[in-house]
PDB file of C-alpha atoms and ligand atoms in Angstrom:
ATOM      1  CA  MET A   1      -5.642   7.498  -7.404  1.00  0.00           C
ATOM      2  CA  ASP A   2      -2.325   8.418  -8.018  1.00  0.00           C
ATOM      3  CA  ASN A   3       0.346   6.808  -5.834  1.00  0.00           C
ATOM      4  CA  ASP A   4       1.998  10.134  -4.506  1.00  0.00           C
ATOM      5  CA  LYS A   5      -1.669  11.227  -3.234  1.00  0.00           C
ATOM      6  CA  ARG A   6      -1.730   8.106  -0.959  1.00  0.00           C
ATOM      7  CA  LEU A   7      -2.733   8.383   2.378  1.00  0.00           C
ATOM      8  CA  ILE A   8      -0.235   6.538   5.056  1.00  0.00           C
ATOM      9  CA  TRP A   9      -1.020   5.546   8.421  1.00  0.00           C
ATOM     10  CA  LEU A  10       2.212   6.520  10.915  1.00  0.00           C
ATOM     11  CA  GLY A  11       2.061   7.123  14.150  1.00  0.00           C
ATOM     12  CA  GLY A  12      -1.691   7.004  14.634  1.00  0.00           C
ATOM     13  CA  LYS A  13      -1.569   9.904  12.235  1.00  0.00           C
ATOM     14  CA  LEU A  14      -2.982   9.397   8.560  1.00  0.00           C
ATOM     15  CA  ILE A  15      -0.020  11.744   6.515  1.00  0.00           C
ATOM     16  CA  PRO A  16       0.375  11.654   2.536  1.00  0.00           C
ATOM     17  CA  VAL A  17       2.698   9.460   1.883  1.00  0.00           C
ATOM     18  CA  ASN A  18       5.360  12.206   0.977  1.00  0.00           C
ATOM     19  CA  GLU A  19       5.272  13.746   3.580  1.00  0.00           C
ATOM     20  CA  ALA A  20       5.576  10.439   6.339  1.00  0.00           C
ATOM     21  CA  LYS A  21       8.597  10.107   7.786  1.00  0.00           C
ATOM     22  CA  ILE A  22      11.716   8.238   9.596  1.00  0.00           C
ATOM     23  CA  ASN A  23      14.721  10.207  11.835  1.00  0.00           C
ATOM     24  CA  VAL A  24      17.705   8.865   9.611  1.00  0.00           C
ATOM     25  CA  LEU A  25      18.960   7.951  12.809  1.00  0.00           C
ATOM     26  CA  SER A  26      16.200   5.682  14.009  1.00  0.00           C
ATOM     27  CA  PRO A  27      17.308   2.128  14.556  1.00  0.00           C
ATOM     28  CA  THR A  28      14.316   1.536  12.204  1.00  0.00           C
ATOM     29  CA  SER A  29      16.813   3.300   9.132  1.00  0.00           C
ATOM     30  CA  GLN A  30      19.921   2.030  10.546  1.00  0.00           C
ATOM     31  CA  PHE A  31      19.793  -1.527  11.269  1.00  0.00           C
ATOM     32  CA  GLY A  32      17.038  -2.540   9.917  1.00  0.00           C
ATOM     33  CA  ALA A  33      15.003  -2.522  13.322  1.00  0.00           C
ATOM     34  CA  ASN A  34      11.744  -3.009  11.809  1.00  0.00           C
ATOM     35  CA  VAL A  35       9.507  -6.242  11.412  1.00  0.00           C
ATOM     36  CA  PHE A  36       6.279  -5.973   9.395  1.00  0.00           C
ATOM     37  CA  GLU A  37       3.371  -7.728   7.360  1.00  0.00           C
ATOM     38  CA  GLY A  38       2.636  -7.448   3.628  1.00  0.00           C
ATOM     39  CA  ILE A  39      -1.031  -7.956   4.234  1.00  0.00           C
ATOM     40  CA  ARG A  40      -3.619  -8.618   1.085  1.00  0.00           C
ATOM     41  CA  CYS A  41      -6.532  -7.471   0.622  1.00  0.00           C
ATOM     42  CA  TYR A  42      -9.265  -7.840  -2.817  1.00  0.00           C
ATOM     43  CA  TRP A  43     -12.397  -5.744  -4.400  1.00  0.00           C
ATOM     44  CA  ASN A  44     -15.103  -8.288  -4.507  1.00  0.00           C
ATOM     45  CA  GLU A  45     -17.179  -7.025  -7.214  1.00  0.00           C
ATOM     46  CA  ASP A  46     -20.223  -8.537  -6.587  1.00  0.00           C
ATOM     47  CA  LYS A  47     -20.407  -7.443  -2.875  1.00  0.00           C
ATOM     48  CA  GLN A  48     -18.818  -3.983  -4.010  1.00  0.00           C
ATOM     49  CA  GLN A  49     -16.433  -4.473  -0.736  1.00  0.00           C
ATOM     50  CA  LEU A  50     -12.972  -4.878   0.011  1.00  0.00           C
ATOM     51  CA  TYR A  51     -12.231  -8.537   1.981  1.00  0.00           C
ATOM     52  CA  ALA A  52      -8.138  -8.809   3.711  1.00  0.00           C
ATOM     53  CA  PHE A  53      -6.480 -11.918   4.012  1.00  0.00           C
ATOM     54  CA  ARG A  54      -6.293 -13.890   6.956  1.00  0.00           C
ATOM     55  CA  LEU A  55      -5.923 -10.637   9.057  1.00  0.00           C
ATOM     56  CA  ALA A  56      -5.706 -12.308  12.556  1.00  0.00           C
ATOM     57  CA  ASP A  57      -2.981 -14.839  11.023  1.00  0.00           C
ATOM     58  CA  HIS A  58      -1.176 -11.998   9.819  1.00  0.00           C
ATOM     59  CA  TYR A  59      -1.340 -10.204  13.271  1.00  0.00           C
ATOM     60  CA  LYS A  60      -0.445 -13.329  15.150  1.00  0.00           C
ATOM     61  CA  ARG A  61       2.201 -13.549  13.772  1.00  0.00           C
ATOM     62  CA  LEU A  62       3.172  -9.622  13.458  1.00  0.00           C
ATOM     63  CA  GLN A  63       2.975 -10.464  17.415  1.00  0.00           C
ATOM     64  CA  ASN A  64       5.908 -13.616  17.166  1.00  0.00           C
ATOM     65  CA  SER A  65       7.692 -11.328  15.492  1.00  0.00           C
ATOM     66  CA  ILE A  66       7.566  -8.730  18.058  1.00  0.00           C
ATOM     67  CA  LYS A  67       8.534 -11.283  20.438  1.00  0.00           C
ATOM     68  CA  ILE A  68      11.053 -12.658  19.750  1.00  0.00           C
ATOM     69  CA  PHE A  69      13.116  -9.715  19.016  1.00  0.00           C
ATOM     70  CA  ARG A  70      12.035  -8.275  22.498  1.00  0.00           C
ATOM     71  CA  MET A  71      10.457  -4.688  21.064  1.00  0.00           C
ATOM     72  CA  LYS A  72       8.267  -2.532  23.447  1.00  0.00           C
ATOM     73  CA  SER A  73       5.195  -2.349  21.767  1.00  0.00           C
ATOM     74  CA  PRO A  74       2.598  -0.720  22.990  1.00  0.00           C
ATOM     75  CA  TYR A  75       0.034  -2.117  19.828  1.00  0.00           C
ATOM     76  CA  THR A  76      -3.334  -4.535  20.261  1.00  0.00           C
ATOM     77  CA  ASP A  77      -4.192  -6.536  17.537  1.00  0.00           C
ATOM     78  CA  GLU A  78      -7.257  -4.279  17.659  1.00  0.00           C
ATOM     79  CA  ASP A  79      -4.727  -1.262  17.389  1.00  0.00           C
ATOM     80  CA  PHE A  80      -2.921  -3.409  14.126  1.00  0.00           C
ATOM     81  CA  LEU A  81      -6.579  -3.462  12.938  1.00  0.00           C
ATOM     82  CA  LYS A  82      -8.047   0.095  13.721  1.00  0.00           C
ATOM     83  CA  GLY A  83      -5.175   0.952  11.810  1.00  0.00           C
ATOM     84  CA  LEU A  84      -5.420  -1.206   8.818  1.00  0.00           C
ATOM     85  CA  VAL A  85      -8.917  -0.077   7.852  1.00  0.00           C
ATOM     86  CA  ASP A  86      -8.554   3.764   8.704  1.00  0.00           C
ATOM     87  CA  VAL A  87      -5.972   3.755   6.149  1.00  0.00           C
ATOM     88  CA  VAL A  88      -7.099   1.686   3.366  1.00  0.00           C
ATOM     89  CA  LYS A  89     -11.012   3.467   3.693  1.00  0.00           C
ATOM     90  CA  ALA A  90      -9.286   7.085   3.994  1.00  0.00           C
ATOM     91  CA  ASN A  91      -8.021   6.067   0.749  1.00  0.00           C
ATOM     92  CA  GLY A  92     -10.927   5.018  -0.523  1.00  0.00           C
ATOM     93  CA  TYR A  93      -9.859   1.708  -2.295  1.00  0.00           C
ATOM     94  CA  LYS A  94     -11.455  -0.417  -4.655  1.00  0.00           C
ATOM     95  CA  GLU A  95      -8.851  -2.431  -6.076  1.00  0.00           C
ATOM     96  CA  ASP A  96      -6.829  -5.193  -5.008  1.00  0.00           C
ATOM     97  CA  ILE A  97      -4.259  -3.380  -2.883  1.00  0.00           C
ATOM     98  CA  GLN A  98      -1.957  -4.756  -0.664  1.00  0.00           C
ATOM     99  CA  VAL A  99      -1.057  -3.421   3.211  1.00  0.00           C
ATOM    100  CA  ARG A 100       3.028  -3.117   3.868  1.00  0.00           C
ATOM    101  CA  GLN A 101       2.233  -3.286   8.338  1.00  0.00           C
ATOM    102  CA  THR A 102       5.928  -1.979   9.627  1.00  0.00           C
ATOM    103  CA  VAL A 103       6.453  -1.877  13.761  1.00  0.00           C
ATOM    104  CA  PHE A 104       9.731  -0.568  13.640  1.00  0.00           C
ATOM    105  CA  ILE A 105      11.890   1.039  16.435  1.00  0.00           C
ATOM    106  CA  ASP A 106      11.636   4.860  16.468  1.00  0.00           C
ATOM    107  CA  GLY A 107      13.796   7.779  17.744  1.00  0.00           C
ATOM    108  CA  LEU A 108      17.212   9.419  17.383  1.00  0.00           C
ATOM    109  CA  GLY A 109      19.073   8.147  20.354  1.00  0.00           C
ATOM    110  CA  GLY A 110      19.049   4.656  20.433  1.00  0.00           C
ATOM    111  CA  THR A 111      21.193   1.808  18.836  1.00  0.00           C
ATOM    112  CA  TRP A 112      21.031  -2.056  17.575  1.00  0.00           C
ATOM    113  CA  SER A 113      20.109  -2.759  20.747  1.00  0.00           C
ATOM    114  CA  SER A 114      17.470  -0.435  22.013  1.00  0.00           C
ATOM    115  CA  CYS A 115      13.597  -2.121  22.538  1.00  0.00           C
ATOM    116  CA  GLU A 116      11.830   1.017  22.765  1.00  0.00           C
ATOM    117  CA  PRO A 117      10.161   3.962  21.391  1.00  0.00           C
ATOM    118  CA  VAL A 118       8.349   1.528  19.128  1.00  0.00           C
ATOM    119  CA  ASN A 119       6.263   3.077  16.347  1.00  0.00           C
ATOM    120  CA  MET A 120       4.018   2.036  13.862  1.00  0.00           C
ATOM    121  CA  PHE A 121       3.174   2.859  10.139  1.00  0.00           C
ATOM    122  CA  ILE A 122       0.688   1.456   7.475  1.00  0.00           C
ATOM    123  CA  ALA A 123       0.699   1.998   3.951  1.00  0.00           C
ATOM    124  CA  PRO A 124      -1.447   0.344   1.064  1.00  0.00           C
ATOM    125  CA  ILE A 125       0.635  -0.358  -2.268  1.00  0.00           C
ATOM    126  CA  PRO A 126      -1.598  -0.725  -5.462  1.00  0.00           C
ATOM    127  CA  ARG A 127      -0.772  -4.168  -6.322  1.00  0.00           C
ATOM    128  CA  GLY A 128      -3.622  -6.476  -9.110  1.00  0.00           C
ATOM    129  CA  ARG A 129      -3.474 -10.712  -8.710  1.00  0.00           C
ATOM    130  CA  THR A 130      -0.445 -12.422 -10.280  1.00  0.00           C
ATOM    131  CA  LEU A 131      -2.500 -14.828 -12.924  1.00  0.00           C
ATOM    132  CA  ILE A 132      -1.629 -17.802 -13.872  1.00  0.00           C
ATOM    133  CA  GLU A 133      -2.919 -18.178 -17.673  1.00  0.00           C
ATOM    134  CA  GLY A 134       0.456 -16.561 -20.491  1.00  0.00           C
ATOM    135  CA  LYS A 135       2.789 -16.292 -17.584  1.00  0.00           C
ATOM    136  CA  LYS A 136       5.470 -18.051 -17.861  1.00  0.00           C
ATOM    137  CA  GLY A 137       6.939 -19.013 -14.681  1.00  0.00           C
ATOM    138  CA  LEU A 138      10.092 -18.655 -12.943  1.00  0.00           C
ATOM    139  CA  ARG A 139      13.586 -20.118 -14.084  1.00  0.00           C
ATOM    140  CA  CYS A 140      15.165 -20.451 -10.417  1.00  0.00           C
ATOM    141  CA  GLN A 141      18.897 -21.074  -9.761  1.00  0.00           C
ATOM    142  CA  VAL A 142      19.289 -22.915  -5.790  1.00  0.00           C
ATOM    143  CA  SER A 143      22.186 -20.554  -4.037  1.00  0.00           C
ATOM    144  CA  SER A 144      25.338 -20.413  -3.622  1.00  0.00           C
ATOM    145  CA  TRP A 145      24.020 -18.514  -0.242  1.00  0.00           C
ATOM    146  CA  GLU A 146      22.972 -20.090   2.130  1.00  0.00           C
ATOM    147  CA  ARG A 147      19.589 -19.364   3.901  1.00  0.00           C
ATOM    148  CA  ILE A 148      19.580 -17.705   7.771  1.00  0.00           C
ATOM    149  CA  SER A 149      18.769 -20.491  10.386  1.00  0.00           C
ATOM    150  CA  ASP A 150      16.923 -20.386  14.056  1.00  0.00           C
ATOM    151  CA  ARG A 151      21.322 -20.208  15.065  1.00  0.00           C
ATOM    152  CA  ASN A 152      21.680 -16.642  13.919  1.00  0.00           C
ATOM    153  CA  LEU A 153      19.181 -14.840  12.337  1.00  0.00           C
ATOM    154  CA  SER A 154      15.967 -16.311  12.970  1.00  0.00           C
ATOM    155  CA  PRO A 155      13.252 -16.375   8.971  1.00  0.00           C
ATOM    156  CA  ARG A 156      10.409 -17.568  11.633  1.00  0.00           C
ATOM    157  CA  ALA A 157      10.653 -13.630  12.496  1.00  0.00           C
ATOM    158  CA  LYS A 158       9.789 -10.785   9.841  1.00  0.00           C
ATOM    159  CA  VAL A 159      12.256  -9.118  11.031  1.00  0.00           C
ATOM    160  CA  GLY A 160      13.770  -5.575   7.939  1.00  0.00           C
ATOM    161  CA  ALA A 161      17.077  -6.866   8.280  1.00  0.00           C
ATOM    162  CA  ASN A 162      15.667 -11.176   6.955  1.00  0.00           C
ATOM    163  CA  TYR A 163      15.780  -9.278   3.818  1.00  0.00           C
ATOM    164  CA  ILE A 164      18.984  -8.492   3.144  1.00  0.00           C
ATOM    165  CA  ASN A 165      19.839 -13.008   3.167  1.00  0.00           C
ATOM    166  CA  SER A 166      16.806 -13.125  -0.340  1.00  0.00           C
ATOM    167  CA  ARG A 167      18.438  -9.914  -1.614  1.00  0.00           C
ATOM    168  CA  MET A 168      22.028 -11.531  -1.138  1.00  0.00           C
ATOM    169  CA  ALA A 169      20.360 -14.958  -3.579  1.00  0.00           C
ATOM    170  CA  HIS A 170      17.559 -12.708  -5.473  1.00  0.00           C
ATOM    171  CA  LEU A 171      19.682 -10.940  -7.384  1.00  0.00           C
ATOM    172  CA  GLU A 172      22.578 -13.645  -7.400  1.00  0.00           C
ATOM    173  CA  ALA A 173      20.524 -14.852  -9.467  1.00  0.00           C
ATOM    174  CA  GLN A 174      19.641 -12.297 -11.121  1.00  0.00           C
ATOM    175  CA  GLN A 175      22.544 -11.178 -12.540  1.00  0.00           C
ATOM    176  CA  ASN A 176      23.262 -14.670 -13.127  1.00  0.00           C
ATOM    177  CA  GLY A 177      20.504 -15.286 -15.806  1.00  0.00           C
ATOM    178  CA  TYR A 178      17.557 -16.245 -13.039  1.00  0.00           C
ATOM    179  CA  ASP A 179      14.329 -15.352 -12.605  1.00  0.00           C
ATOM    180  CA  THR A 180      14.863 -16.134  -9.259  1.00  0.00           C
ATOM    181  CA  ALA A 181      16.545 -18.339  -6.331  1.00  0.00           C
ATOM    182  CA  ILE A 182      15.850 -21.036  -4.542  1.00  0.00           C
ATOM    183  CA  LEU A 183      18.214 -20.959  -1.209  1.00  0.00           C
ATOM    184  CA  LEU A 184      19.483 -23.879   0.851  1.00  0.00           C
ATOM    185  CA  ASN A 185      19.284 -24.065   4.572  1.00  0.00           C
ATOM    186  CA  ASP A 186      22.441 -24.967   6.939  1.00  0.00           C
ATOM    187  CA  ASN A 187      21.373 -28.660   6.537  1.00  0.00           C
ATOM    188  CA  GLY A 188      22.091 -28.283   2.781  1.00  0.00           C
ATOM    189  CA  LYS A 189      18.465 -29.237   2.365  1.00  0.00           C
ATOM    190  CA  VAL A 190      15.976 -27.065   0.504  1.00  0.00           C
ATOM    191  CA  ALA A 191      14.443 -23.873   2.343  1.00  0.00           C
ATOM    192  CA  GLU A 192      12.854 -21.395   0.731  1.00  0.00           C
ATOM    193  CA  GLY A 193      12.757 -18.374  -2.636  1.00  0.00           C
ATOM    194  CA  PRO A 194      13.384 -15.060  -0.748  1.00  0.00           C
ATOM    195  CA  GLY A 195      10.045 -13.713  -0.295  1.00  0.00           C
ATOM    196  CA  SER A 196       8.206 -17.141  -0.520  1.00  0.00           C
ATOM    197  CA  CYS A 197       7.764 -20.506   0.519  1.00  0.00           C
ATOM    198  CA  PHE A 198       8.202 -23.500  -2.366  1.00  0.00           C
ATOM    199  CA  PHE A 199       6.288 -26.413  -2.673  1.00  0.00           C
ATOM    200  CA  MET A 200       6.886 -29.753  -5.073  1.00  0.00           C
ATOM    201  CA  VAL A 201       4.710 -32.630  -7.060  1.00  0.00           C
ATOM    202  CA  ARG A 202       6.050 -35.524  -6.606  1.00  0.00           C
ATOM    203  CA  ASP A 203       3.828 -38.877  -7.249  1.00  0.00           C
ATOM    204  CA  ASN A 204       0.700 -36.085  -7.019  1.00  0.00           C
ATOM    205  CA  THR A 205       1.622 -35.431  -3.497  1.00  0.00           C
ATOM    206  CA  LEU A 206       2.507 -31.722  -2.632  1.00  0.00           C
ATOM    207  CA  VAL A 207       6.130 -32.132  -0.978  1.00  0.00           C
ATOM    208  CA  THR A 208       7.312 -28.681   0.937  1.00  0.00           C
ATOM    209  CA  PRO A 209       9.827 -27.967   3.532  1.00  0.00           C
ATOM    210  CA  PRO A 210       8.789 -27.819   7.405  1.00  0.00           C
ATOM    211  CA  CYS A 211       8.521 -24.896   9.397  1.00  0.00           C
ATOM    212  CA  THR A 212      11.930 -26.320  11.863  1.00  0.00           C
ATOM    213  CA  ALA A 213      13.479 -26.125   7.537  1.00  0.00           C
ATOM    214  CA  SER A 214      14.653 -22.044   7.832  1.00  0.00           C
ATOM    215  CA  VAL A 215      11.134 -20.978   6.403  1.00  0.00           C
ATOM    216  CA  LEU A 216       8.767 -18.430   7.432  1.00  0.00           C
ATOM    217  CA  GLU A 217       6.064 -19.666   8.914  1.00  0.00           C
ATOM    218  CA  SER A 218       3.752 -18.800   5.527  1.00  0.00           C
ATOM    219  CA  ILE A 219       0.520 -17.475   5.529  1.00  0.00           C
ATOM    220  CA  THR A 220       0.530 -19.073   1.897  1.00  0.00           C
ATOM    221  CA  ARG A 221       2.129 -22.070   2.521  1.00  0.00           C
ATOM    222  CA  ASP A 222      -0.468 -22.554   5.281  1.00  0.00           C
ATOM    223  CA  THR A 223      -3.856 -21.555   2.889  1.00  0.00           C
ATOM    224  CA  ILE A 224      -2.160 -24.364   0.942  1.00  0.00           C
ATOM    225  CA  ILE A 225      -2.142 -27.054   2.613  1.00  0.00           C
ATOM    226  CA  ARG A 226      -5.272 -26.850   3.669  1.00  0.00           C
ATOM    227  CA  ILE A 227      -7.261 -26.376   0.418  1.00  0.00           C
ATOM    228  CA  ALA A 228      -5.484 -29.249  -1.195  1.00  0.00           C
ATOM    229  CA  ARG A 229      -6.237 -31.324   1.308  1.00  0.00           C
ATOM    230  CA  ASP A 230      -9.517 -29.568   2.678  1.00  0.00           C
ATOM    231  CA  LEU A 231     -11.127 -28.632  -1.678  1.00  0.00           C
ATOM    232  CA  LEU A 232      -9.008 -30.943  -3.755  1.00  0.00           C
ATOM    233  CA  ASN A 233      -8.319 -33.964  -2.102  1.00  0.00           C
ATOM    234  CA  ILE A 234      -4.597 -34.018  -2.522  1.00  0.00           C
ATOM    235  CA  LYS A 235      -2.015 -34.769   0.630  1.00  0.00           C
ATOM    236  CA  THR A 236       1.057 -32.677   1.667  1.00  0.00           C
ATOM    237  CA  VAL A 237       4.112 -33.864   3.314  1.00  0.00           C
ATOM    238  CA  GLU A 238       6.062 -31.916   4.753  1.00  0.00           C
ATOM    239  CA  ARG A 239       9.579 -32.993   5.219  1.00  0.00           C
ATOM    240  CA  ASP A 240      12.906 -31.775   4.094  1.00  0.00           C
ATOM    241  CA  ILE A 241      13.865 -31.720   0.627  1.00  0.00           C
ATOM    242  CA  ASP A 242      17.268 -32.329  -1.243  1.00  0.00           C
ATOM    243  CA  ARG A 243      18.699 -30.387  -4.131  1.00  0.00           C
ATOM    244  CA  THR A 244      18.736 -33.328  -6.853  1.00  0.00           C
ATOM    245  CA  GLU A 245      15.282 -33.976  -5.671  1.00  0.00           C
ATOM    246  CA  LEU A 246      14.302 -30.424  -7.507  1.00  0.00           C
ATOM    247  CA  TYR A 247      15.452 -31.924 -10.490  1.00  0.00           C
ATOM    248  CA  ILE A 248      13.757 -34.142 -10.839  1.00  0.00           C
ATOM    249  CA  CYS A 249       9.578 -32.997  -9.788  1.00  0.00           C
ATOM    250  CA  ASP A 250       7.055 -33.720 -11.948  1.00  0.00           C
ATOM    251  CA  GLU A 251       6.068 -29.889 -10.443  1.00  0.00           C
ATOM    252  CA  ALA A 252       7.514 -26.753  -8.474  1.00  0.00           C
ATOM    253  CA  PHE A 253       5.967 -23.199  -7.326  1.00  0.00           C
ATOM    254  CA  LEU A 254       6.991 -20.807  -4.836  1.00  0.00           C
ATOM    255  CA  CYS A 255       3.873 -18.814  -2.918  1.00  0.00           C
ATOM    256  CA  GLY A 256       3.045 -16.194  -0.739  1.00  0.00           C
ATOM    257  CA  SER A 257       0.617 -13.566  -0.471  1.00  0.00           C
ATOM    258  CA  ALA A 258       2.543 -11.219  -2.121  1.00  0.00           C
ATOM    259  CA  MET A 259       3.238 -14.187  -5.466  1.00  0.00           C
ATOM    260  CA  GLU A 260      -0.066 -15.823  -4.509  1.00  0.00           C
ATOM    261  CA  ILE A 261       1.079 -19.473  -6.344  1.00  0.00           C
ATOM    262  CA  THR A 262       3.874 -19.195  -9.010  1.00  0.00           C
ATOM    263  CA  GLN A 263       4.475 -22.199 -10.812  1.00  0.00           C
ATOM    264  CA  VAL A 264       8.709 -22.347 -11.338  1.00  0.00           C
ATOM    265  CA  ILE A 265       9.525 -24.440 -14.595  1.00  0.00           C
ATOM    266  CA  ASN A 266      12.991 -24.158 -14.321  1.00  0.00           C
ATOM    267  CA  ILE A 267      15.663 -24.805 -11.204  1.00  0.00           C
ATOM    268  CA  ASP A 268      19.262 -25.359 -12.599  1.00  0.00           C
ATOM    269  CA  GLY A 269      19.211 -25.424 -16.164  1.00  0.00           C
ATOM    270  CA  TYR A 270      16.588 -27.641 -15.514  1.00  0.00           C
ATOM    271  CA  PRO A 271      13.747 -28.350 -16.774  1.00  0.00           C
ATOM    272  CA  VAL A 272      10.338 -28.934 -14.552  1.00  0.00           C
ATOM    273  CA  ALA A 273       8.822 -31.521 -15.627  1.00  0.00           C
ATOM    274  CA  ASP A 274       7.777 -30.423 -19.616  1.00  0.00           C
ATOM    275  CA  GLY A 275       8.656 -26.774 -18.859  1.00  0.00           C
ATOM    276  CA  GLU A 276       4.435 -25.656 -19.005  1.00  0.00           C
ATOM    277  CA  CYS A 277       2.191 -24.846 -15.781  1.00  0.00           C
ATOM    278  CA  GLY A 278       1.359 -28.013 -13.844  1.00  0.00           C
ATOM    279  CA  GLN A 279      -1.835 -29.723 -12.880  1.00  0.00           C
ATOM    280  CA  ILE A 280      -1.748 -29.810  -9.443  1.00  0.00           C
ATOM    281  CA  THR A 281      -0.069 -26.290  -9.992  1.00  0.00           C
ATOM    282  CA  LYS A 282      -3.364 -24.829 -12.279  1.00  0.00           C
ATOM    283  CA  ARG A 283      -5.894 -26.616  -9.832  1.00  0.00           C
ATOM    284  CA  LEU A 284      -4.581 -25.125  -6.086  1.00  0.00           C
ATOM    285  CA  PHE A 285      -4.161 -21.907  -8.581  1.00  0.00           C
ATOM    286  CA  ASP A 286      -7.536 -21.838  -9.236  1.00  0.00           C
ATOM    287  CA  THR A 287      -9.160 -22.759  -6.395  1.00  0.00           C
ATOM    288  CA  TYR A 288      -6.566 -20.002  -4.054  1.00  0.00           C
ATOM    289  CA  TYR A 289      -8.302 -17.171  -5.853  1.00  0.00           C
ATOM    290  CA  GLU A 290     -11.978 -18.659  -5.466  1.00  0.00           C
ATOM    291  CA  VAL A 291     -10.859 -18.731  -1.798  1.00  0.00           C
ATOM    292  CA  LEU A 292      -9.898 -15.432  -1.976  1.00  0.00           C
ATOM    293  CA  THR A 293     -12.045 -14.038  -3.340  1.00  0.00           C
ATOM    294  CA  GLY A 294     -15.672 -15.283  -0.822  1.00  0.00           C
ATOM    295  CA  LYS A 295     -16.688 -17.762  -3.295  1.00  0.00           C
ATOM    296  CA  HIS A 296     -15.913 -20.695  -0.106  1.00  0.00           C
ATOM    297  CA  ALA A 297     -18.053 -20.115   2.904  1.00  0.00           C
ATOM    298  CA  GLU A 298     -16.703 -22.584   4.464  1.00  0.00           C
ATOM    299  CA  TYR A 299     -13.023 -20.308   5.129  1.00  0.00           C
ATOM    300  CA  SER A 300     -15.206 -16.478   5.277  1.00  0.00           C
ATOM    301  CA  GLU A 301     -13.598 -15.970   8.572  1.00  0.00           C
ATOM    302  CA  TRP A 302     -10.392 -15.415   6.655  1.00  0.00           C
ATOM    303  CA  LEU A 303     -12.088 -12.385   5.304  1.00  0.00           C
ATOM    304  CA  THR A 304     -11.984  -9.474   7.203  1.00  0.00           C
ATOM    305  CA  PRO A 305     -14.286  -6.842   5.588  1.00  0.00           C
ATOM    306  CA  ILE A 306     -12.811  -3.190   5.450  1.00  0.00           C
ATOM    307  CA  TYR A 307     -15.971  -1.530   4.462  1.00  0.00           C
TER     308      TYR A 307
HETATM  309  C1  PLP B   1      10.680 -15.198   3.474  1.00  0.00           C
HETATM  310  C2  PLP B   1      10.004 -15.647   2.897  1.00  0.00           C
HETATM  311  N1  PLP B   1       8.836 -16.351   3.021  1.00  0.00           N
HETATM  312  C3  PLP B   1       7.833 -16.849   2.806  1.00  0.00           C
HETATM  313  C4  PLP B   1       7.519 -15.995   2.244  1.00  0.00           C
HETATM  314  C5  PLP B   1       5.029 -16.194   2.417  1.00  0.00           C
HETATM  315  O1  PLP B   1       4.548 -15.360   3.415  1.00  0.00           O
HETATM  316  P1  PLP B   1       3.270 -15.105   3.601  1.00  0.00           P
HETATM  317  O2  PLP B   1       2.801 -16.584   2.687  1.00  0.00           O
HETATM  318  O3  PLP B   1       2.826 -15.583   4.806  1.00  0.00           O
HETATM  319  O4  PLP B   1       3.248 -13.914   2.786  1.00  0.00           O
HETATM  320  C6  PLP B   1       7.519 -14.503   2.608  1.00  0.00           C
HETATM  321  C7  PLP B   1       6.392 -13.540   2.384  1.00  0.00           C
HETATM  322  O5  PLP B   1       6.186 -12.558   2.565  1.00  0.00           O
HETATM  323  C8  PLP B   1       9.023 -14.815   2.641  1.00  0.00           C
HETATM  324  O6  PLP B   1       9.304 -13.364   2.709  1.00  0.00           O
END
C-alpha cells in the first residue's frame, strides 16, 4: 500500500494520514507531552493472520506512563485494543508492521503542566524484520551523555520528551563515526541504548542491567530473559554492568520491539569477541522469531490475532 494513502486512527476517527492534524499549540507539540508504545505485528503466511505481539504488556506500560505523568486519560485497555484493531483492519495490512500508539495532551490553550484534554492517535507503519545473517552488526560508542534517571525524567515511562536524551546520544555517536550509542546512568553503570535495551554474554551467561538502572521496562528484554531460561536453558543475571566489562564481554546485543535483536560487534573501538555475531545471540535471535511467529504454543497468549 502507498504509505501516503494509509489511514490513521485519531480521536476515534479513521483519517487519511495527510489529513490527521494536531494543533501546533497543543502541549504535545510544544513540550513533548505524550506517551506512546511501538507495537509489532507479524504476518503469518501459513495462517493468513496478522499477530500483534504482547499487546496486553504494551497496554499495561502505556497505562503506567499515563499514570506517572498525571494525564487525565479516558482510555481503557479495551479502547486501546479496539482502536488498534480497527485501524489495522481498515488498512488491510497483510505484512509485518509496527503500530505507533500515542496518547497525548491536546488542545490549544494548554501549557506544559496541562493534564487534559487527552487524545490518542494510532498509526500503522509497514516495517520488515531485522535480519541477522549478512548484517554486520553495530559499532557503538559509550556516550558522553548520561541517561536520564528516575530522579529527573524517568526512563521507566515511555514519554516523547525522553527521546531528546536518546537523540543527543545517538547523533553524537553517529557524528563520531559509530552506528549508535550505549548510555551510562547517573551511577556510571551501563543503562541502555537510545531506543533499546542492552545485553552482554560473559561466560555463557546473559547479563543485563536491572530495571532500576535507568532503563525502560522493556517488553523485548523480558521476552529474551524468559525464552533464554525456558527454551534455551540460558541463565540471565540482572546486575550493574561496568563500562570496562563492555570491552571484554564475549557477545553483546541491543534489543527492542523496533530493532528486535541486533548484535553489537564493537564498543568504543574494542571488538566484541571476534567481531562476528556470537552463538548465543544467534540462538536467541532464531528462537525469538519462532516465538513471534507462533511456533511455540506455550507463548500463544503473547499473540493477538487482528483478523
Ligand atoms: C529507551 C528504550 N529502551 C528500551 C526499549 C525497548 O523496549 P521494548 O522492548 O518494550 O520495545 C525502547 C523501545 O522503545 C526504548 O525506547
